[in-house]
Amino acid sequence: MVLGSALIPQLQKFTKIDVSSVPNIYIATDMILAFPPETLEDFEESMELVRKYKFPSLFINQYYPRSGTPAARLKKIDTVEARKRTAAMSELFRSYTRFTEDRIGEIHNVLVTEIAAGREFSCEIRSKN
């Protein structure tokens, strides 16, 4: 984790507090992989966070430079290596159960805030729980 490496202790503190004080908390996060100059050690730190916290919602993206930004001038990580890292984290994410068996069958009151156009069963919901 390159830019975010200084934030790891803060993330761990935040997660520790919230996980222990809020039952069934749902933490979503994004991971941008192969951001220059991410090292294998940086990548493994990111993998360790996923192993430790088993985020139920994890958006995994491969870094792609946008022209005109400072990051676009950085030396890009090899495409094959970037794909390997993305595949490895995706496999890890798919390897764990994001919800425990005792959650199956729970009933919650929710508010539908948006229904996606053109998709029969896709909507955004909010819950007080």
mmCIF file of the C-alpha atoms, coordinates in Angstrom:
data_MODEL
# 
_entry.id   MODEL 
# 
loop_
_atom_site.group_PDB 
_atom_site.id 
_atom_site.type_symbol 
_atom_site.label_atom_id 
_atom_site.label_alt_id 
_atom_site.label_comp_id 
_atom_site.label_asym_id 
_atom_site.label_entity_id 
_atom_site.label_seq_id 
_atom_site.pdbx_PDB_ins_code 
_atom_site.Cartn_x 
_atom_site.Cartn_y 
_atom_site.Cartn_z 
_atom_site.occupancy 
_atom_site.B_iso_or_equiv 
_atom_site.pdbx_formal_charge 
_atom_site.auth_seq_id 
_atom_site.auth_comp_id 
_atom_site.auth_asym_id 
_atom_site.auth_atom_id 
_atom_site.pdbx_PDB_model_num 
ATOM 1   C CA . MET A 1 1   ? 0.000   0.000   0.000   1.00 0.00 ? 1   MET A CA 1 
ATOM 2   C CA . VAL A 1 2   ? 1.919   3.001   -1.245  1.00 0.00 ? 2   VAL A CA 1 
ATOM 3   C CA . LEU A 1 3   ? 0.045   6.238   -0.615  1.00 0.00 ? 3   LEU A CA 1 
ATOM 4   C CA . GLY A 1 4   ? -2.112  4.704   2.066   1.00 0.00 ? 4   GLY A CA 1 
ATOM 5   C CA . SER A 1 5   ? 0.661   2.991   4.039   1.00 0.00 ? 5   SER A CA 1 
ATOM 6   C CA . ALA A 1 6   ? 0.670   5.790   6.607   1.00 0.00 ? 6   ALA A CA 1 
ATOM 7   C CA . LEU A 1 7   ? -3.060  5.239   7.046   1.00 0.00 ? 7   LEU A CA 1 
ATOM 8   C CA . ILE A 1 8   ? -2.805  1.531   7.896   1.00 0.00 ? 8   ILE A CA 1 
ATOM 9   C CA . PRO A 1 9   ? -2.493  2.096   11.674  1.00 0.00 ? 9   PRO A CA 1 
ATOM 10  C CA . GLN A 1 10  ? -5.467  4.494   11.533  1.00 0.00 ? 10  GLN A CA 1 
ATOM 11  C CA . LEU A 1 11  ? -7.527  1.992   9.532   1.00 0.00 ? 11  LEU A CA 1 
ATOM 12  C CA . GLN A 1 12  ? -6.651  -0.782  11.967  1.00 0.00 ? 12  GLN A CA 1 
ATOM 13  C CA . LYS A 1 13  ? -7.593  1.413   14.930  1.00 0.00 ? 13  LYS A CA 1 
ATOM 14  C CA . PHE A 1 14  ? -10.871 2.462   13.283  1.00 0.00 ? 14  PHE A CA 1 
ATOM 15  C CA . THR A 1 15  ? -11.758 -1.098  12.351  1.00 0.00 ? 15  THR A CA 1 
ATOM 16  C CA . LYS A 1 16  ? -10.869 -2.483  15.778  1.00 0.00 ? 16  LYS A CA 1 
ATOM 17  C CA . ILE A 1 17  ? -13.045 0.062   17.540  1.00 0.00 ? 17  ILE A CA 1 
ATOM 18  C CA . ASP A 1 18  ? -16.014 -0.256  15.212  1.00 0.00 ? 18  ASP A CA 1 
ATOM 19  C CA . VAL A 1 19  ? -15.930 -4.027  14.890  1.00 0.00 ? 19  VAL A CA 1 
ATOM 20  C CA . SER A 1 20  ? -15.930 -4.449  18.647  1.00 0.00 ? 20  SER A CA 1 
ATOM 21  C CA . SER A 1 21  ? -18.622 -1.862  19.352  1.00 0.00 ? 21  SER A CA 1 
ATOM 22  C CA . VAL A 1 22  ? -21.025 -2.273  16.419  1.00 0.00 ? 22  VAL A CA 1 
ATOM 23  C CA . PRO A 1 23  ? -22.416 -5.774  15.872  1.00 0.00 ? 23  PRO A CA 1 
ATOM 24  C CA . ASN A 1 24  ? -22.613 -6.848  12.229  1.00 0.00 ? 24  ASN A CA 1 
ATOM 25  C CA . ILE A 1 25  ? -20.805 -3.755  10.962  1.00 0.00 ? 25  ILE A CA 1 
ATOM 26  C CA . TYR A 1 26  ? -20.370 -3.664  7.195   1.00 0.00 ? 26  TYR A CA 1 
ATOM 27  C CA . ILE A 1 27  ? -17.112 -2.074  6.058   1.00 0.00 ? 27  ILE A CA 1 
ATOM 28  C CA . ALA A 1 28  ? -16.656 -1.408  2.354   1.00 0.00 ? 28  ALA A CA 1 
ATOM 29  C CA . THR A 1 29  ? -13.363 -0.286  0.857   1.00 0.00 ? 29  THR A CA 1 
ATOM 30  C CA . ASP A 1 30  ? -11.558 0.144   -2.440  1.00 0.00 ? 30  ASP A CA 1 
ATOM 31  C CA . MET A 1 31  ? -8.124  -1.185  -3.341  1.00 0.00 ? 31  MET A CA 1 
ATOM 32  C CA . ILE A 1 32  ? -6.206  0.296   -6.252  1.00 0.00 ? 32  ILE A CA 1 
ATOM 33  C CA . LEU A 1 33  ? -3.505  -2.204  -7.118  1.00 0.00 ? 33  LEU A CA 1 
ATOM 34  C CA . ALA A 1 34  ? -0.207  -1.645  -8.962  1.00 0.00 ? 34  ALA A CA 1 
ATOM 35  C CA . PHE A 1 35  ? -0.174  2.079   -8.261  1.00 0.00 ? 35  PHE A CA 1 
ATOM 36  C CA . PRO A 1 36  ? 3.403   3.219   -8.974  1.00 0.00 ? 36  PRO A CA 1 
ATOM 37  C CA . PRO A 1 37  ? 5.677   2.652   -7.111  1.00 0.00 ? 37  PRO A CA 1 
ATOM 38  C CA . GLU A 1 38  ? 3.860   -0.169  -5.285  1.00 0.00 ? 38  GLU A CA 1 
ATOM 39  C CA . THR A 1 39  ? 6.299   -2.919  -4.282  1.00 0.00 ? 39  THR A CA 1 
ATOM 40  C CA . LEU A 1 40  ? 5.513   -6.571  -3.642  1.00 0.00 ? 40  LEU A CA 1 
ATOM 41  C CA . GLU A 1 41  ? 5.832   -5.759  0.068   1.00 0.00 ? 41  GLU A CA 1 
ATOM 42  C CA . ASP A 1 42  ? 3.245   -2.973  -0.291  1.00 0.00 ? 42  ASP A CA 1 
ATOM 43  C CA . PHE A 1 43  ? 0.942   -5.352  -2.128  1.00 0.00 ? 43  PHE A CA 1 
ATOM 44  C CA . GLU A 1 44  ? 1.341   -8.000  0.578   1.00 0.00 ? 44  GLU A CA 1 
ATOM 45  C CA . GLU A 1 45  ? 0.398   -5.392  3.223   1.00 0.00 ? 45  GLU A CA 1 
ATOM 46  C CA . SER A 1 46  ? -2.807  -4.756  1.302   1.00 0.00 ? 46  SER A CA 1 
ATOM 47  C CA . MET A 1 47  ? -3.454  -8.503  1.069   1.00 0.00 ? 47  MET A CA 1 
ATOM 48  C CA . GLU A 1 48  ? -2.902  -8.828  4.803   1.00 0.00 ? 48  GLU A CA 1 
ATOM 49  C CA . LEU A 1 49  ? -5.523  -6.149  5.478   1.00 0.00 ? 49  LEU A CA 1 
ATOM 50  C CA . VAL A 1 50  ? -8.020  -8.100  3.387   1.00 0.00 ? 50  VAL A CA 1 
ATOM 51  C CA . ARG A 1 51  ? -7.110  -11.353 5.182   1.00 0.00 ? 51  ARG A CA 1 
ATOM 52  C CA . LYS A 1 52  ? -7.456  -9.708  8.580   1.00 0.00 ? 52  LYS A CA 1 
ATOM 53  C CA . TYR A 1 53  ? -10.680 -7.740  8.089   1.00 0.00 ? 53  TYR A CA 1 
ATOM 54  C CA . LYS A 1 54  ? -12.422 -9.847  5.418   1.00 0.00 ? 54  LYS A CA 1 
ATOM 55  C CA . PHE A 1 55  ? -14.175 -6.808  4.004   1.00 0.00 ? 55  PHE A CA 1 
ATOM 56  C CA . PRO A 1 56  ? -17.687 -7.817  2.899   1.00 0.00 ? 56  PRO A CA 1 
ATOM 57  C CA . SER A 1 57  ? -17.530 -5.253  0.115   1.00 0.00 ? 57  SER A CA 1 
ATOM 58  C CA . LEU A 1 58  ? -14.199 -4.829  -1.616  1.00 0.00 ? 58  LEU A CA 1 
ATOM 59  C CA . PHE A 1 59  ? -13.819 -2.948  -4.874  1.00 0.00 ? 59  PHE A CA 1 
ATOM 60  C CA . ILE A 1 60  ? -10.589 -4.109  -6.514  1.00 0.00 ? 60  ILE A CA 1 
ATOM 61  C CA . ASN A 1 61  ? -9.191  -2.001  -9.319  1.00 0.00 ? 61  ASN A CA 1 
ATOM 62  C CA . GLN A 1 62  ? -5.968  -2.038  -11.252 1.00 0.00 ? 62  GLN A CA 1 
ATOM 63  C CA . TYR A 1 63  ? -4.247  1.348   -11.442 1.00 0.00 ? 63  TYR A CA 1 
ATOM 64  C CA . TYR A 1 64  ? -4.622  3.070   -14.766 1.00 0.00 ? 64  TYR A CA 1 
ATOM 65  C CA . PRO A 1 65  ? -2.810  6.383   -15.381 1.00 0.00 ? 65  PRO A CA 1 
ATOM 66  C CA . ARG A 1 66  ? -4.893  9.390   -16.351 1.00 0.00 ? 66  ARG A CA 1 
ATOM 67  C CA . SER A 1 67  ? -3.094  11.808  -18.615 1.00 0.00 ? 67  SER A CA 1 
ATOM 68  C CA . GLY A 1 68  ? -2.414  15.190  -17.110 1.00 0.00 ? 68  GLY A CA 1 
ATOM 69  C CA . THR A 1 69  ? -2.157  13.885  -13.535 1.00 0.00 ? 69  THR A CA 1 
ATOM 70  C CA . PRO A 1 70  ? 1.092   13.690  -11.545 1.00 0.00 ? 70  PRO A CA 1 
ATOM 71  C CA . ALA A 1 71  ? 0.708   9.895   -11.268 1.00 0.00 ? 71  ALA A CA 1 
ATOM 72  C CA . ALA A 1 72  ? 0.695   9.575   -15.073 1.00 0.00 ? 72  ALA A CA 1 
ATOM 73  C CA . ARG A 1 73  ? 4.381   10.541  -15.075 1.00 0.00 ? 73  ARG A CA 1 
ATOM 74  C CA . LEU A 1 74  ? 5.352   7.712   -12.705 1.00 0.00 ? 74  LEU A CA 1 
ATOM 75  C CA . LYS A 1 75  ? 6.927   4.521   -14.033 1.00 0.00 ? 75  LYS A CA 1 
ATOM 76  C CA . LYS A 1 76  ? 4.081   2.063   -14.573 1.00 0.00 ? 76  LYS A CA 1 
ATOM 77  C CA . ILE A 1 77  ? 4.230   -1.409  -13.031 1.00 0.00 ? 77  ILE A CA 1 
ATOM 78  C CA . ASP A 1 78  ? 4.424   -4.199  -15.600 1.00 0.00 ? 78  ASP A CA 1 
ATOM 79  C CA . THR A 1 79  ? 0.945   -5.031  -16.913 1.00 0.00 ? 79  THR A CA 1 
ATOM 80  C CA . VAL A 1 80  ? 1.360   -8.784  -16.377 1.00 0.00 ? 80  VAL A CA 1 
ATOM 81  C CA . GLU A 1 81  ? 2.414   -8.184  -12.760 1.00 0.00 ? 81  GLU A CA 1 
ATOM 82  C CA . ALA A 1 82  ? -0.486  -5.768  -12.217 1.00 0.00 ? 82  ALA A CA 1 
ATOM 83  C CA . ARG A 1 83  ? -2.935  -8.383  -13.528 1.00 0.00 ? 83  ARG A CA 1 
ATOM 84  C CA . LYS A 1 84  ? -1.414  -11.043 -11.236 1.00 0.00 ? 84  LYS A CA 1 
ATOM 85  C CA . ARG A 1 85  ? -1.911  -8.800  -8.218  1.00 0.00 ? 85  ARG A CA 1 
ATOM 86  C CA . THR A 1 86  ? -5.480  -7.998  -9.212  1.00 0.00 ? 86  THR A CA 1 
ATOM 87  C CA . ALA A 1 87  ? -6.240  -11.692 -9.744  1.00 0.00 ? 87  ALA A CA 1 
ATOM 88  C CA . ALA A 1 88  ? -4.635  -12.670 -6.421  1.00 0.00 ? 88  ALA A CA 1 
ATOM 89  C CA . MET A 1 89  ? -6.662  -10.166 -4.416  1.00 0.00 ? 89  MET A CA 1 
ATOM 90  C CA . SER A 1 90  ? -9.842  -11.085 -6.290  1.00 0.00 ? 90  SER A CA 1 
ATOM 91  C CA . GLU A 1 91  ? -9.241  -14.761 -5.498  1.00 0.00 ? 91  GLU A CA 1 
ATOM 92  C CA . LEU A 1 92  ? -8.656  -13.934 -1.830  1.00 0.00 ? 92  LEU A CA 1 
ATOM 93  C CA . PHE A 1 93  ? -11.873 -11.914 -1.721  1.00 0.00 ? 93  PHE A CA 1 
ATOM 94  C CA . ARG A 1 94  ? -13.840 -14.808 -3.219  1.00 0.00 ? 94  ARG A CA 1 
ATOM 95  C CA . SER A 1 95  ? -12.244 -17.281 -0.787  1.00 0.00 ? 95  SER A CA 1 
ATOM 96  C CA . TYR A 1 96  ? -13.941 -16.146 2.400   1.00 0.00 ? 96  TYR A CA 1 
ATOM 97  C CA . THR A 1 97  ? -17.518 -15.993 3.581   1.00 0.00 ? 97  THR A CA 1 
ATOM 98  C CA . ARG A 1 98  ? -18.594 -12.410 4.016   1.00 0.00 ? 98  ARG A CA 1 
ATOM 99  C CA . PHE A 1 99  ? -21.591 -13.249 6.175   1.00 0.00 ? 99  PHE A CA 1 
ATOM 100 C CA . THR A 1 100 ? -21.955 -15.873 8.890   1.00 0.00 ? 100 THR A CA 1 
ATOM 101 C CA . GLU A 1 101 ? -24.645 -18.550 8.770   1.00 0.00 ? 101 GLU A CA 1 
ATOM 102 C CA . ASP A 1 102 ? -26.508 -16.955 11.693  1.00 0.00 ? 102 ASP A CA 1 
ATOM 103 C CA . ARG A 1 103 ? -27.263 -13.907 9.491   1.00 0.00 ? 103 ARG A CA 1 
ATOM 104 C CA . ILE A 1 104 ? -29.237 -15.967 6.973   1.00 0.00 ? 104 ILE A CA 1 
ATOM 105 C CA . GLY A 1 105 ? -32.953 -15.414 7.409   1.00 0.00 ? 105 GLY A CA 1 
ATOM 106 C CA . GLU A 1 106 ? -32.662 -12.083 9.237   1.00 0.00 ? 106 GLU A CA 1 
ATOM 107 C CA . ILE A 1 107 ? -35.396 -9.599  8.446   1.00 0.00 ? 107 ILE A CA 1 
ATOM 108 C CA . HIS A 1 108 ? -34.639 -5.868  8.244   1.00 0.00 ? 108 HIS A CA 1 
ATOM 109 C CA . ASN A 1 109 ? -36.641 -2.766  7.466   1.00 0.00 ? 109 ASN A CA 1 
ATOM 110 C CA . VAL A 1 110 ? -35.059 -0.965  4.535   1.00 0.00 ? 110 VAL A CA 1 
ATOM 111 C CA . LEU A 1 111 ? -35.722 2.114   2.441   1.00 0.00 ? 111 LEU A CA 1 
ATOM 112 C CA . VAL A 1 112 ? -35.363 1.744   -1.327  1.00 0.00 ? 112 VAL A CA 1 
ATOM 113 C CA . THR A 1 113 ? -33.681 4.952   -2.549  1.00 0.00 ? 113 THR A CA 1 
ATOM 114 C CA . GLU A 1 114 ? -33.048 4.095   -6.169  1.00 0.00 ? 114 GLU A CA 1 
ATOM 115 C CA . ILE A 1 115 ? -34.032 1.452   -8.696  1.00 0.00 ? 115 ILE A CA 1 
ATOM 116 C CA . ALA A 1 116 ? -31.565 0.802   -11.508 1.00 0.00 ? 116 ALA A CA 1 
ATOM 117 C CA . ALA A 1 117 ? -32.993 1.318   -14.976 1.00 0.00 ? 117 ALA A CA 1 
ATOM 118 C CA . GLY A 1 118 ? -33.070 -1.734  -17.194 1.00 0.00 ? 118 GLY A CA 1 
ATOM 119 C CA . ARG A 1 119 ? -32.205 -4.267  -14.498 1.00 0.00 ? 119 ARG A CA 1 
ATOM 120 C CA . GLU A 1 120 ? -35.067 -6.182  -12.981 1.00 0.00 ? 120 GLU A CA 1 
ATOM 121 C CA . PHE A 1 121 ? -33.740 -6.862  -9.467  1.00 0.00 ? 121 PHE A CA 1 
ATOM 122 C CA . SER A 1 122 ? -31.146 -4.155  -8.863  1.00 0.00 ? 122 SER A CA 1 
ATOM 123 C CA . CYS A 1 123 ? -31.764 -1.388  -6.358  1.00 0.00 ? 123 CYS A CA 1 
ATOM 124 C CA . GLU A 1 124 ? -30.017 0.681   -3.702  1.00 0.00 ? 124 GLU A CA 1 
ATOM 125 C CA . ILE A 1 125 ? -31.310 0.326   -0.149  1.00 0.00 ? 125 ILE A CA 1 
ATOM 126 C CA . ARG A 1 126 ? -30.640 1.899   3.218   1.00 0.00 ? 126 ARG A CA 1 
ATOM 127 C CA . SER A 1 127 ? -31.182 0.269   6.581   1.00 0.00 ? 127 SER A CA 1 
ATOM 128 C CA . LYS A 1 128 ? -31.261 1.545   10.143  1.00 0.00 ? 128 LYS A CA 1 
ATOM 129 C CA . ASN A 1 129 ? -29.756 -1.758  11.325  1.00 0.00 ? 129 ASN A CA 1 
# 
